[in-house]
Amino acid sequence: QLQASGGGLVQAGGSLRLSCAASGRTFTHYVMAWFRQAPGKEREFVAAISRSGSNLYYANFVKGRFTISRDNAKNTVYLQMNSLEPEDTAVYYCAADQSASTLLSLRARTTPTSYDYFGQETQVTVSS
């Protein structure tokens, strides 16, 4: 199971830290990622992190504002979001997959179908 939390309502320019706690599987076996889906839009890739945390990959729209990290001792992946914009308003999902953990693999797998498991969402709303 993947349980996301940390969403909420924030003003533009503000910050939020999302968390996703994993249970039921060996966390270190999985590449982890964040996706988001805005109303009326398709689910889109946000960021991914390799099993050890050494490889990171971000969508272009992140522009250095977001940071993905993981704590394997706590079976948790995080998404620190700074300088939030109204366009970041969406439901955010964490995802897990046992595919290769190389940077090349992270870059190649940015569609929702690339990941085996999705968790419950957390809502992020950014007001202007």
mmCIF file of N, CA, C and O in Angstrom, residues 31-37 42-49 56-62 66 68 92-93 95 105-112 114-115 118:
data_model
loop_
_atom_site.group_PDB
_atom_site.id
_atom_site.type_symbol
_atom_site.label_atom_id
_atom_site.label_comp_id
_atom_site.label_asym_id
_atom_site.label_seq_id
_atom_site.Cartn_x
_atom_site.Cartn_y
_atom_site.Cartn_z
ATOM 1 N N VAL A 31 11.640 1.575 -7.336
ATOM 2 C CA VAL A 31 11.756 2.958 -7.782
ATOM 3 C C VAL A 31 10.454 3.655 -7.398
ATOM 4 O O VAL A 31 9.377 3.082 -7.539
ATOM 5 N N MET A 32 10.577 4.868 -6.928
ATOM 6 C CA MET A 32 9.398 5.623 -6.507
ATOM 7 C C MET A 32 9.245 6.889 -7.346
ATOM 8 O O MET A 32 10.240 7.461 -7.816
ATOM 9 N N ALA A 33 8.017 7.304 -7.528
ATOM 10 C CA ALA A 33 7.759 8.486 -8.344
ATOM 11 C C ALA A 33 6.526 9.220 -7.824
ATOM 12 O O ALA A 33 5.732 8.676 -7.052
ATOM 13 N N TRP A 34 6.417 10.449 -8.274
ATOM 14 C CA TRP A 34 5.214 11.245 -8.039
ATOM 15 C C TRP A 34 4.607 11.616 -9.390
ATOM 16 O O TRP A 34 5.333 11.981 -10.329
ATOM 17 N N PHE A 35 3.300 11.516 -9.452
ATOM 18 C CA PHE A 35 2.518 11.970 -10.589
ATOM 19 C C PHE A 35 1.469 12.946 -10.063
ATOM 20 O O PHE A 35 1.194 12.989 -8.867
ATOM 21 N N ARG A 36 0.863 13.674 -10.982
ATOM 22 C CA ARG A 36 -0.233 14.549 -10.599
ATOM 23 C C ARG A 36 -1.264 14.582 -11.708
ATOM 24 O O ARG A 36 -0.965 14.287 -12.864
ATOM 25 N N GLN A 37 -2.480 14.956 -11.308
ATOM 26 C CA GLN A 37 -3.567 15.056 -12.276
ATOM 27 C C GLN A 37 -4.427 16.250 -11.928
ATOM 28 O O GLN A 37 -5.060 16.271 -10.859
ATOM 29 N N GLU A 42 -4.825 14.851 -18.183
ATOM 30 C CA GLU A 42 -4.299 13.520 -17.967
ATOM 31 C C GLU A 42 -3.291 13.537 -16.809
ATOM 32 O O GLU A 42 -2.702 14.551 -16.474
ATOM 33 N N ARG A 43 -3.094 12.368 -16.241
ATOM 34 C CA ARG A 43 -2.102 12.233 -15.183
ATOM 35 C C ARG A 43 -0.712 12.441 -15.777
ATOM 36 O O ARG A 43 -0.388 11.890 -16.834
ATOM 37 N N GLU A 44 0.113 13.230 -15.098
ATOM 38 C CA GLU A 44 1.434 13.528 -15.643
ATOM 39 C C GLU A 44 2.535 13.270 -14.621
ATOM 40 O O GLU A 44 2.333 13.395 -13.412
ATOM 41 N N PHE A 45 3.670 12.953 -15.141
ATOM 42 C CA PHE A 45 4.844 12.665 -14.342
ATOM 43 C C PHE A 45 5.391 13.938 -13.692
ATOM 44 O O PHE A 45 5.411 14.998 -14.324
ATOM 45 N N VAL A 46 5.836 13.801 -12.451
ATOM 46 C CA VAL A 46 6.431 14.928 -11.738
ATOM 47 C C VAL A 46 7.909 14.655 -11.442
ATOM 48 O O VAL A 46 8.775 15.455 -11.786
ATOM 49 N N ALA A 47 8.187 13.538 -10.791
ATOM 50 C CA ALA A 47 9.568 13.248 -10.387
ATOM 51 C C ALA A 47 9.701 11.772 -10.052
ATOM 52 O O ALA A 47 8.720 11.119 -9.714
ATOM 53 N N ALA A 48 10.931 11.273 -10.148
ATOM 54 C CA ALA A 48 11.213 9.884 -9.797
ATOM 55 C C ALA A 48 12.547 9.799 -9.077
ATOM 56 O O ALA A 48 13.428 10.642 -9.270
ATOM 57 N N ILE A 49 12.673 8.743 -8.276
ATOM 58 C CA ILE A 49 13.897 8.535 -7.511
ATOM 59 C C ILE A 49 14.244 7.055 -7.513
ATOM 60 O O ILE A 49 13.368 6.206 -7.398
ATOM 61 N N LEU A 56 17.916 10.871 -9.589
ATOM 62 C CA LEU A 56 16.693 11.650 -9.536
ATOM 63 C C LEU A 56 16.351 12.117 -10.939
ATOM 64 O O LEU A 56 17.250 12.400 -11.740
ATOM 65 N N TYR A 57 15.068 12.237 -11.204
ATOM 66 C CA TYR A 57 14.652 12.767 -12.505
ATOM 67 C C TYR A 57 13.378 13.563 -12.319
ATOM 68 O O TYR A 57 12.477 13.134 -11.584
ATOM 69 N N TYR A 58 13.311 14.721 -13.004
ATOM 70 C CA TYR A 58 12.174 15.622 -12.835
ATOM 71 C C TYR A 58 11.558 15.986 -14.173
ATOM 72 O O TYR A 58 12.242 16.068 -15.194
ATOM 73 N N ALA A 59 10.274 16.263 -14.137
ATOM 74 C CA ALA A 59 9.617 16.838 -15.294
ATOM 75 C C ALA A 59 10.140 18.252 -15.516
ATOM 76 O O ALA A 59 10.550 18.930 -14.573
ATOM 77 N N ASN A 60 10.088 18.688 -16.758
ATOM 78 C CA ASN A 60 10.621 20.014 -17.088
ATOM 79 C C ASN A 60 9.918 21.127 -16.328
ATOM 80 O O ASN A 60 10.547 22.124 -15.942
ATOM 81 N N PHE A 61 8.635 20.974 -16.088
ATOM 82 C CA PHE A 61 7.894 22.067 -15.470
ATOM 83 C C PHE A 61 8.288 22.278 -14.003
ATOM 84 O O PHE A 61 7.958 23.293 -13.410
ATOM 85 N N VAL A 62 9.006 21.346 -13.413
ATOM 86 C CA VAL A 62 9.434 21.495 -12.024
ATOM 87 C C VAL A 62 10.392 22.670 -11.877
ATOM 88 O O VAL A 62 10.327 23.412 -10.887
ATOM 89 N N PHE A 66 10.873 21.708 -7.123
ATOM 90 C CA PHE A 66 10.514 20.521 -6.351
ATOM 91 C C PHE A 66 11.744 19.655 -6.115
ATOM 92 O O PHE A 66 12.660 19.608 -6.942
ATOM 93 N N ILE A 68 12.548 15.608 -4.878
ATOM 94 C CA ILE A 68 12.109 14.293 -4.445
ATOM 95 C C ILE A 68 13.209 13.656 -3.602
ATOM 96 O O ILE A 68 14.409 13.817 -3.891
ATOM 97 N N TYR A 92 -2.143 14.693 -6.269
ATOM 98 C CA TYR A 92 -0.812 14.125 -6.413
ATOM 99 C C TYR A 92 -0.830 12.672 -5.938
ATOM 100 O O TYR A 92 -1.409 12.349 -4.896
ATOM 101 N N TYR A 93 -0.158 11.833 -6.706
ATOM 102 C CA TYR A 93 -0.077 10.408 -6.406
ATOM 103 C C TYR A 93 1.373 9.976 -6.304
ATOM 104 O O TYR A 93 2.209 10.442 -7.083
ATOM 105 N N ALA A 95 3.876 6.622 -6.757
ATOM 106 C CA ALA A 95 3.850 5.396 -7.536
ATOM 107 C C ALA A 95 5.113 4.601 -7.267
ATOM 108 O O ALA A 95 6.145 5.157 -6.871
ATOM 109 N N SER A 105 16.797 4.745 -17.112
ATOM 110 C CA SER A 105 15.497 4.099 -16.948
ATOM 111 C C SER A 105 14.476 5.073 -16.366
ATOM 112 O O SER A 105 13.320 5.087 -16.778
ATOM 113 N N LEU A 106 14.885 5.888 -15.420
ATOM 114 C CA LEU A 106 13.953 6.864 -14.865
ATOM 115 C C LEU A 106 13.450 7.807 -15.953
ATOM 116 O O LEU A 106 12.264 8.147 -16.014
ATOM 117 N N ARG A 107 14.352 8.235 -16.796
ATOM 118 C CA ARG A 107 13.990 9.149 -17.878
ATOM 119 C C ARG A 107 13.049 8.497 -18.876
ATOM 120 O O ARG A 107 12.205 9.162 -19.472
ATOM 121 N N ALA A 108 13.215 7.212 -19.073
ATOM 122 C CA ALA A 108 12.415 6.518 -20.094
ATOM 123 C C ALA A 108 11.014 6.191 -19.622
ATOM 124 O O ALA A 108 10.145 5.886 -20.433
ATOM 125 N N ARG A 109 10.795 6.237 -18.313
ATOM 126 C CA ARG A 109 9.508 5.783 -17.780
ATOM 127 C C ARG A 109 8.802 6.927 -17.081
ATOM 128 O O ARG A 109 8.884 7.069 -15.860
ATOM 129 N N THR A 110 8.131 7.745 -17.885
ATOM 130 C CA THR A 110 7.425 8.901 -17.336
ATOM 131 C C THR A 110 5.937 8.862 -17.617
ATOM 132 O O THR A 110 5.251 9.881 -17.477
ATOM 133 N N THR A 111 5.433 7.734 -18.041
ATOM 134 C CA THR A 111 3.993 7.597 -18.230
ATOM 135 C C THR A 111 3.410 6.784 -17.082
ATOM 136 O O THR A 111 4.100 5.952 -16.485
ATOM 137 N N PRO A 112 2.145 6.998 -16.762
ATOM 138 C CA PRO A 112 1.544 6.238 -15.658
ATOM 139 C C PRO A 112 1.628 4.736 -15.849
ATOM 140 O O PRO A 112 1.771 3.987 -14.875
ATOM 141 N N SER A 114 3.984 3.106 -16.841
ATOM 142 C CA SER A 114 5.332 2.620 -16.531
ATOM 143 C C SER A 114 5.464 2.148 -15.092
ATOM 144 O O SER A 114 6.463 1.518 -14.746
ATOM 145 N N TYR A 115 4.478 2.446 -14.296
ATOM 146 C CA TYR A 115 4.550 2.108 -12.876
ATOM 147 C C TYR A 115 3.470 1.103 -12.513
ATOM 148 O O TYR A 115 2.327 1.208 -12.962
ATOM 149 N N PHE A 118 0.050 2.505 -7.777
ATOM 150 C CA PHE A 118 -0.272 3.873 -7.434
ATOM 151 C C PHE A 118 -0.987 3.876 -6.088
ATOM 152 O O PHE A 118 -1.799 2.994 -5.799
#
